[in-house]
Amino acid sequence: DKGIKTSIQGIEMARKMGLNSKLPILYDALAQNYKAKGDYKKYAQTLKQLIAINDSVYKLNSVDVVAEMQIRYELQRNENTIIRQKLSLVEKNYWLNAYILFLITAVLITIFLFREYRKKNKARMQVLVENEKQMAFKAVLEAEENQRKRISSDLHDSLGAQANAILYGTELLQHDLGARQSLVNDLHDTAKDMLVTLRETLWAMKVKEATAAEVWLRVINFSKQLGRYYPSVNISTLGAVPAGVHISAAMSLNTVLILQEALNNSVRHSGATNINLTSKDQEGAWTITLEDDGRGFDPEAAGEKRESYGLVNMKSRAESSGIQLSILAAYNQGVKVTLRIDHAG
């Protein structure tokens, strides 16, 4: 009876505490106690209850197992999802890192190629600059050589013509004594012109370029020298020259010789009593003007005569050096000769 009582108490406690898994053991113990007591009727009833409890526990266990399996499945599925997400993230990071690495590599290659291009371009530019310098140097040498040749040619032509004039004059002296004084004067003037031309040409050959002041000074000196030979003619020089302006040797020589030719024409052939030389710096150019009050002439008619007072020679010199030359003349209205030399000359 004690075993039966203890089993019943255990069953009640298990039910109260929800320990359903212990019920089969307790009912089995109760059934054995009934059997031992010989109470087969309660033994049979207890076995039925045991079977019912076992079925119930089995069902509960089955539900628990299914629930547990469902939970494990969900957990596994979640874990798989997390793993896939991590894998996807890793792949994304991999591709991102690969893309970043590619960009860095591309940038480095671009920088390298750009530097190489700049280096080669710089070297190419240095070669071009050096070639330009050499070409410019050669051009300067060629220009200087051409200038010397031109000056030499001018010297040869001028002195040759003047020497022929002297030779021709001496031949006339030998045959025509009546014209002696006039020929002597012409020979004197021609010889003087030869010396002046020679002096100016040699000066121009010594220098690569001259300042406007140096050119103007040579014109003034020539006018003073000419005034000593022709005291009846008043020759004045006025004005100022542009400061800091340099002129090539050929242009300097031609400027001086053109003005000397114009002065000689005014003094010897125009019958002028006043000759004014004026220098001005205006509108980016040096302007030199010669005006006389002589008898003047017709430029077109004079150009057709041999006695053209060197007009053709003056125009040729101006054209060869880029000097703007203007000659205004008319009978009984004097002569005005204007030279315009750009500062870039």
Tab-separated table of C-alpha atoms in Angstrom:
chain	number	residue	atom	x	y	z
A	1	ASP	CA	0.000	0.000	0.000
A	2	LYS	CA	2.861	2.299	0.759
A	3	GLY	CA	4.262	1.837	-2.795
A	4	ILE	CA	0.865	2.530	-4.274
A	5	LYS	CA	0.462	5.639	-2.174
A	6	THR	CA	3.920	6.895	-3.054
A	7	SER	CA	3.338	6.322	-6.789
A	8	ILE	CA	-0.004	8.152	-6.675
A	9	GLN	CA	1.625	11.102	-4.871
A	10	GLY	CA	4.416	11.143	-7.453
A	11	ILE	CA	1.889	11.184	-10.277
A	12	GLU	CA	0.022	14.095	-8.703
A	13	MET	CA	3.218	16.048	-8.182
A	14	ALA	CA	4.371	15.363	-11.779
A	15	ARG	CA	1.043	16.571	-13.123
A	16	LYS	CA	1.156	19.696	-10.976
A	17	MET	CA	4.720	20.458	-12.012
A	18	GLY	CA	4.110	19.616	-15.683
A	19	LEU	CA	6.679	16.827	-15.706
A	20	ASN	CA	4.789	14.784	-18.240
A	21	SER	CA	7.879	12.903	-19.273
A	22	LYS	CA	8.002	11.353	-15.773
A	23	LEU	CA	4.435	10.103	-15.835
A	24	PRO	CA	5.141	6.838	-17.728
A	25	ILE	CA	7.685	5.816	-15.087
A	26	LEU	CA	5.358	6.658	-12.224
A	27	TYR	CA	2.383	4.825	-13.817
A	28	ASP	CA	4.560	1.829	-14.513
A	29	ALA	CA	5.601	1.778	-10.849
A	30	LEU	CA	1.963	2.084	-9.771
A	31	ALA	CA	0.945	-0.805	-12.084
A	32	GLN	CA	3.678	-3.026	-10.657
A	33	ASN	CA	2.526	-2.220	-7.128
A	34	TYR	CA	-1.024	-3.192	-8.037
A	35	LYS	CA	0.214	-6.384	-9.573
A	36	ALA	CA	2.262	-7.170	-6.489
A	37	LYS	CA	-0.742	-6.586	-4.330
A	38	GLY	CA	-2.792	-8.901	-6.545
A	39	ASP	CA	-5.209	-6.195	-7.565
A	40	TYR	CA	-5.256	-7.153	-11.211
A	41	LYS	CA	-8.231	-4.998	-11.991
A	42	LYS	CA	-6.426	-1.780	-11.039
A	43	TYR	CA	-3.276	-3.249	-12.541
A	44	ALA	CA	-5.112	-3.488	-15.883
A	45	GLN	CA	-6.557	-0.001	-15.519
A	46	THR	CA	-3.151	1.426	-14.681
A	47	LEU	CA	-1.617	-0.299	-17.716
A	48	LYS	CA	-4.309	1.272	-19.917
A	49	GLN	CA	-3.511	4.652	-18.416
A	50	LEU	CA	0.190	3.960	-18.953
A	51	ILE	CA	-0.437	3.141	-22.596
A	52	ALA	CA	-2.524	6.295	-23.014
A	53	ILE	CA	0.154	8.378	-21.311
A	54	ASN	CA	2.866	6.822	-23.454
A	55	ASP	CA	0.847	7.686	-26.576
A	56	SER	CA	0.334	11.203	-25.321
A	57	VAL	CA	4.018	11.592	-24.410
A	58	TYR	CA	4.988	10.160	-27.775
A	59	LYS	CA	2.765	12.632	-29.514
A	60	LEU	CA	4.160	15.425	-27.413
A	61	ASN	CA	7.653	14.231	-28.076
A	62	SER	CA	6.881	13.998	-31.783
A	63	VAL	CA	5.573	17.540	-31.792
A	64	ASP	CA	8.596	18.678	-29.858
A	65	VAL	CA	10.891	16.847	-32.228
A	66	VAL	CA	9.119	18.307	-35.226
A	67	ALA	CA	9.201	21.734	-33.638
A	68	GLU	CA	12.843	21.283	-32.775
A	69	MET	CA	13.568	20.104	-36.292
A	70	GLN	CA	11.623	23.063	-37.659
A	71	ILE	CA	13.595	25.385	-35.418
A	72	ARG	CA	16.845	23.746	-36.461
A	73	TYR	CA	15.784	24.004	-40.108
A	74	GLU	CA	14.942	27.676	-39.725
A	75	LEU	CA	18.193	28.257	-37.878
A	76	GLN	CA	20.128	26.433	-40.564
A	77	ARG	CA	18.294	28.296	-43.281
A	78	ASN	CA	19.012	31.602	-41.540
A	79	GLU	CA	22.618	30.588	-41.113
A	80	ASN	CA	22.769	29.661	-44.796
A	81	THR	CA	21.219	33.011	-45.665
A	82	ILE	CA	23.752	34.781	-43.468
A	83	ILE	CA	26.547	32.738	-45.028
A	84	ARG	CA	25.294	33.586	-48.520
A	85	GLN	CA	25.040	37.241	-47.566
A	86	LYS	CA	28.537	37.160	-46.132
A	87	LEU	CA	29.754	35.402	-49.257
A	88	SER	CA	27.993	37.965	-51.434
A	89	LEU	CA	29.500	40.750	-49.350
A	90	VAL	CA	32.922	39.151	-49.639
A	91	GLU	CA	32.461	38.859	-53.407
A	92	LYS	CA	31.317	42.455	-53.597
A	93	ASN	CA	34.283	43.535	-51.505
A	94	TYR	CA	36.518	41.443	-53.720
A	95	TRP	CA	35.198	43.065	-56.885
A	96	LEU	CA	35.277	46.480	-55.243
A	97	ASN	CA	38.872	45.953	-54.170
A	98	ALA	CA	39.705	44.624	-57.616
A	99	TYR	CA	38.057	47.674	-59.215
A	100	ILE	CA	39.884	50.038	-56.859
A	101	LEU	CA	43.147	48.241	-57.585
A	102	PHE	CA	42.428	48.514	-61.303
A	103	LEU	CA	41.722	52.241	-60.978
A	104	ILE	CA	44.888	52.808	-58.964
A	105	THR	CA	46.899	50.838	-61.513
A	106	ALA	CA	45.292	52.749	-64.386
A	107	VAL	CA	45.993	56.083	-62.670
A	108	LEU	CA	49.605	55.113	-62.001
A	109	ILE	CA	50.059	53.970	-65.595
A	110	THR	CA	48.437	57.181	-66.852
A	111	ILE	CA	50.695	59.291	-64.628
A	112	PHE	CA	53.736	57.349	-65.809
A	113	LEU	CA	52.765	57.682	-69.474
A	114	PHE	CA	51.973	61.378	-69.015
A	115	ARG	CA	55.351	61.991	-67.393
A	116	GLU	CA	57.077	60.082	-70.158
A	117	TYR	CA	55.133	62.115	-72.709
A	118	ARG	CA	56.088	65.363	-70.990
A	119	LYS	CA	59.693	64.249	-70.778
A	120	LYS	CA	59.778	63.340	-74.468
A	121	ASN	CA	57.858	66.481	-75.399
A	122	LYS	CA	60.264	68.588	-73.340
A	123	ALA	CA	63.222	66.930	-75.023
A	124	ARG	CA	61.565	67.458	-78.415
A	125	MET	CA	60.897	71.106	-77.592
A	126	GLN	CA	64.493	71.556	-76.478
A	127	VAL	CA	65.640	70.113	-79.785
A	128	LEU	CA	63.246	72.405	-81.661
A	129	VAL	CA	64.379	75.430	-79.648
A	130	GLU	CA	68.001	74.523	-80.254
A	131	ASN	CA	67.288	74.099	-83.954
A	132	GLU	CA	65.467	77.425	-83.987
A	133	LYS	CA	68.443	79.068	-82.283
A	134	GLN	CA	70.822	77.548	-84.797
A	135	MET	CA	68.587	78.560	-87.692
A	136	ALA	CA	68.240	82.068	-86.265
A	137	PHE	CA	71.999	82.276	-85.782
A	138	LYS	CA	72.555	81.102	-89.353
A	139	ALA	CA	69.947	83.566	-90.581
A	140	VAL	CA	71.714	86.378	-88.738
A	141	LEU	CA	75.041	85.321	-90.209
A	142	GLU	CA	73.509	85.116	-93.670
A	143	ALA	CA	71.832	88.491	-93.219
A	144	GLU	CA	75.096	90.029	-92.068
A	145	GLU	CA	76.926	88.449	-94.973
A	146	ASN	CA	74.267	89.659	-97.416
A	147	GLN	CA	74.453	93.083	-95.853
A	148	ARG	CA	78.233	93.181	-96.242
A	149	LYS	CA	77.898	92.014	-99.837
A	150	ARG	CA	75.291	94.686	-100.501
A	151	ILE	CA	77.447	97.373	-98.929
A	152	SER	CA	80.441	96.115	-100.883
A	153	SER	CA	78.364	96.196	-104.064
A	154	ASP	CA	77.200	99.738	-103.283
A	155	LEU	CA	80.776	100.753	-102.643
A	156	HIS	CA	81.917	99.167	-105.886
A	157	ASP	CA	79.115	100.732	-107.934
A	158	SER	CA	79.443	104.153	-106.368
A	159	LEU	CA	83.217	104.382	-106.484
A	160	GLY	CA	83.280	102.813	-109.937
A	161	ALA	CA	80.878	105.390	-111.334
A	162	GLN	CA	82.735	108.234	-109.668
A	163	ALA	CA	86.104	106.913	-110.846
A	164	ASN	CA	84.769	106.726	-114.397
A	165	ALA	CA	83.568	110.311	-114.063
A	166	ILE	CA	87.036	111.388	-112.970
A	167	LEU	CA	88.637	109.432	-115.818
A	168	TYR	CA	86.232	110.968	-118.310
A	169	GLY	CA	86.922	114.425	-116.948
A	170	THR	CA	90.686	114.014	-117.217
A	171	GLU	CA	90.317	112.919	-120.833
A	172	LEU	CA	88.310	116.062	-121.568
A	173	LEU	CA	90.982	118.149	-119.881
A	174	GLN	CA	93.514	116.690	-122.226
A	175	HIS	CA	91.498	117.633	-125.321
A	176	ASP	CA	89.389	120.671	-124.352
A	177	LEU	CA	91.367	123.296	-122.497
A	178	GLY	CA	88.456	125.767	-122.722
A	179	ALA	CA	86.344	123.727	-120.366
A	180	ARG	CA	89.181	123.235	-117.912
A	181	GLN	CA	87.827	125.205	-114.961
A	182	SER	CA	84.389	123.596	-115.087
A	183	LEU	CA	85.914	120.138	-115.393
A	184	VAL	CA	88.305	120.796	-112.534
A	185	ASN	CA	85.351	121.749	-110.357
A	186	ASP	CA	83.487	118.606	-111.364
A	187	LEU	CA	86.562	116.463	-110.693
A	188	HIS	CA	86.955	118.101	-107.312
A	189	ASP	CA	83.341	117.419	-106.390
A	190	THR	CA	83.494	113.846	-107.672
A	191	ALA	CA	86.672	113.082	-105.760
A	192	LYS	CA	85.111	114.590	-102.649
A	193	ASP	CA	81.991	112.456	-103.129
A	194	MET	CA	84.197	109.379	-103.478
A	195	LEU	CA	85.894	110.095	-100.183
A	196	VAL	CA	82.576	110.737	-98.436
A	197	THR	CA	81.010	107.564	-99.839
A	198	LEU	CA	84.084	105.545	-98.936
A	199	ARG	CA	84.135	106.946	-95.398
A	200	GLU	CA	80.441	106.283	-94.782
A	201	THR	CA	80.600	102.801	-96.300
A	202	LEU	CA	83.591	101.814	-94.201
A	203	TRP	CA	81.797	103.124	-91.105
A	204	ALA	CA	78.718	101.050	-91.923
A	205	MET	CA	80.836	97.937	-92.472
A	206	LYS	CA	82.394	98.264	-89.013
A	207	VAL	CA	79.089	98.172	-87.137
A	208	LYS	CA	76.155	95.742	-87.089
A	209	GLU	CA	73.739	98.516	-86.263
A	210	ALA	CA	73.753	102.178	-85.291
A	211	THR	CA	71.581	104.380	-83.140
A	212	ALA	CA	69.428	107.091	-84.660
A	213	ALA	CA	71.610	109.639	-82.869
A	214	GLU	CA	74.756	108.299	-84.568
A	215	VAL	CA	73.122	108.463	-88.001
A	216	TRP	CA	71.826	111.979	-87.405
A	217	LEU	CA	75.257	113.120	-86.186
A	218	ARG	CA	76.870	111.953	-89.437
A	219	VAL	CA	74.252	113.892	-91.419
A	220	ILE	CA	74.912	117.018	-89.334
A	221	ASN	CA	78.684	116.683	-89.786
A	222	PHE	CA	78.270	116.298	-93.539
A	223	SER	CA	75.996	119.353	-93.730
A	224	LYS	CA	78.555	121.417	-91.796
A	225	GLN	CA	81.341	120.227	-94.058
A	226	LEU	CA	79.250	121.048	-97.123
A	227	GLY	CA	78.468	124.473	-95.671
A	228	ARG	CA	82.175	125.264	-95.483
A	229	TYR	CA	82.540	124.590	-99.202
A	230	TYR	CA	79.398	126.587	-100.052
A	231	PRO	CA	79.306	129.519	-97.632
A	232	SER	CA	76.595	131.248	-99.671
A	233	VAL	CA	74.099	128.541	-98.710
A	234	ASN	CA	72.573	128.545	-95.223
A	235	ILE	CA	72.171	124.927	-94.014
A	236	SER	CA	70.314	124.441	-90.724
A	237	THR	CA	69.608	121.256	-88.746
A	238	LEU	CA	66.712	121.150	-86.281
A	239	GLY	CA	64.844	118.694	-84.111
A	240	ALA	CA	65.656	115.671	-81.990
A	241	VAL	CA	66.126	111.990	-82.717
A	242	PRO	CA	64.226	109.078	-81.114
A	243	ALA	CA	66.026	107.720	-78.065
A	244	GLY	CA	67.043	104.077	-77.885
A	245	VAL	CA	66.216	103.336	-81.537
A	246	HIS	CA	68.732	101.128	-83.356
A	247	ILE	CA	68.988	100.854	-87.130
A	248	SER	CA	70.737	98.174	-89.165
A	249	ALA	CA	74.064	99.026	-90.772
A	250	ALA	CA	72.639	98.868	-94.307
A	251	MET	CA	69.696	101.119	-93.428
A	252	SER	CA	71.994	103.525	-91.571
A	253	LEU	CA	74.315	103.775	-94.575
A	254	ASN	CA	71.466	104.266	-97.040
A	255	THR	CA	69.848	106.909	-94.820
A	256	VAL	CA	73.085	108.887	-94.663
A	257	LEU	CA	73.804	108.517	-98.396
A	258	ILE	CA	70.235	109.482	-99.417
A	259	LEU	CA	70.414	112.659	-97.320
A	260	GLN	CA	73.913	113.425	-98.600
A	261	GLU	CA	72.675	113.031	-102.172
A	262	ALA	CA	69.712	115.314	-101.440
A	263	LEU	CA	72.011	117.916	-99.824
A	264	ASN	CA	74.438	117.779	-102.752
A	265	ASN	CA	71.585	118.251	-105.219
A	266	SER	CA	70.209	121.239	-103.302
A	267	VAL	CA	73.609	122.901	-102.895
A	268	ARG	CA	75.044	122.249	-106.353
A	269	HIS	CA	72.069	122.270	-108.686
A	270	SER	CA	69.038	124.036	-107.193
A	271	GLY	CA	70.472	127.492	-106.609
A	272	ALA	CA	68.975	127.423	-103.117
A	273	THR	CA	70.109	129.853	-100.445
A	274	ASN	CA	68.416	128.097	-97.515
A	275	ILE	CA	68.292	124.391	-96.745
A	276	ASN	CA	66.505	123.099	-93.649
A	277	LEU	CA	67.055	119.617	-92.236
A	278	THR	CA	64.462	118.591	-89.622
A	279	SER	CA	64.349	115.454	-87.450
A	280	LYS	CA	61.155	114.320	-85.681
A	281	ASP	CA	60.078	111.300	-83.659
A	282	GLN	CA	56.381	110.792	-84.324
A	283	GLU	CA	53.843	107.974	-84.627
A	284	GLY	CA	56.363	105.194	-84.026
A	285	ALA	CA	58.723	106.365	-86.755
A	286	TRP	CA	61.705	108.631	-87.264
A	287	THR	CA	60.951	111.285	-89.871
A	288	ILE	CA	63.707	113.347	-91.529
A	289	THR	CA	62.782	116.202	-93.840
A	290	LEU	CA	64.983	118.275	-96.168
A	291	GLU	CA	63.509	121.461	-97.659
A	292	ASP	CA	65.193	124.066	-99.864
A	293	ASP	CA	64.100	127.302	-101.533
A	294	GLY	CA	65.764	126.538	-104.852
A	295	ARG	CA	64.393	126.568	-108.356
A	296	GLY	CA	62.889	123.101	-108.003
A	297	PHE	CA	62.317	120.680	-110.860
A	298	ASP	CA	59.824	118.359	-112.509
A	299	PRO	CA	60.391	114.874	-110.973
A	300	GLU	CA	58.980	113.043	-113.989
A	301	ALA	CA	61.058	115.012	-116.477
A	302	ALA	CA	64.154	114.707	-114.314
A	303	GLY	CA	63.763	110.944	-114.130
A	304	GLU	CA	64.028	110.688	-117.894
A	305	LYS	CA	67.340	112.606	-118.043
A	306	ARG	CA	70.823	111.418	-117.242
A	307	GLU	CA	71.210	114.547	-115.106
A	308	SER	CA	68.544	113.331	-112.695
A	309	TYR	CA	70.558	114.415	-109.659
A	310	GLY	CA	70.716	110.901	-108.303
A	311	LEU	CA	66.938	110.537	-107.863
A	312	VAL	CA	66.958	106.989	-109.172
A	313	ASN	CA	69.837	106.089	-106.866
A	314	MET	CA	68.046	107.613	-103.877
A	315	LYS	CA	64.859	105.668	-104.586
A	316	SER	CA	66.809	102.442	-105.080
A	317	ARG	CA	68.586	102.835	-101.738
A	318	ALA	CA	65.322	103.596	-99.951
A	319	GLU	CA	63.559	100.603	-101.473
A	320	SER	CA	66.387	98.187	-100.619
A	321	SER	CA	66.320	99.193	-96.931
A	322	GLY	CA	62.583	99.603	-96.405
A	323	ILE	CA	62.799	103.375	-96.035
A	324	GLN	CA	59.699	105.338	-97.019
A	325	LEU	CA	60.948	108.072	-99.347
A	326	SER	CA	58.892	111.011	-100.581
A	327	ILE	CA	60.194	113.660	-103.026
A	328	LEU	CA	57.982	116.687	-103.677
A	329	ALA	CA	59.222	119.221	-106.207
A	330	ALA	CA	57.968	121.769	-108.697
A	331	TYR	CA	59.547	124.554	-110.737
A	332	ASN	CA	60.320	127.653	-108.660
A	333	GLN	CA	58.823	126.042	-105.540
A	334	GLY	CA	61.841	124.283	-104.123
A	335	VAL	CA	62.203	120.651	-103.122
A	336	LYS	CA	60.997	118.683	-100.112
A	337	VAL	CA	62.534	115.277	-99.427
A	338	THR	CA	61.075	113.182	-96.579
A	339	LEU	CA	62.421	109.936	-95.131
A	340	ARG	CA	60.326	107.855	-92.757
A	341	ILE	CA	62.065	105.071	-90.822
A	342	ASP	CA	60.037	102.787	-88.581
A	343	HIS	CA	61.449	102.266	-85.093
A	344	ALA	CA	61.684	98.531	-85.794
A	345	GLY	CA	64.253	99.252	-88.518
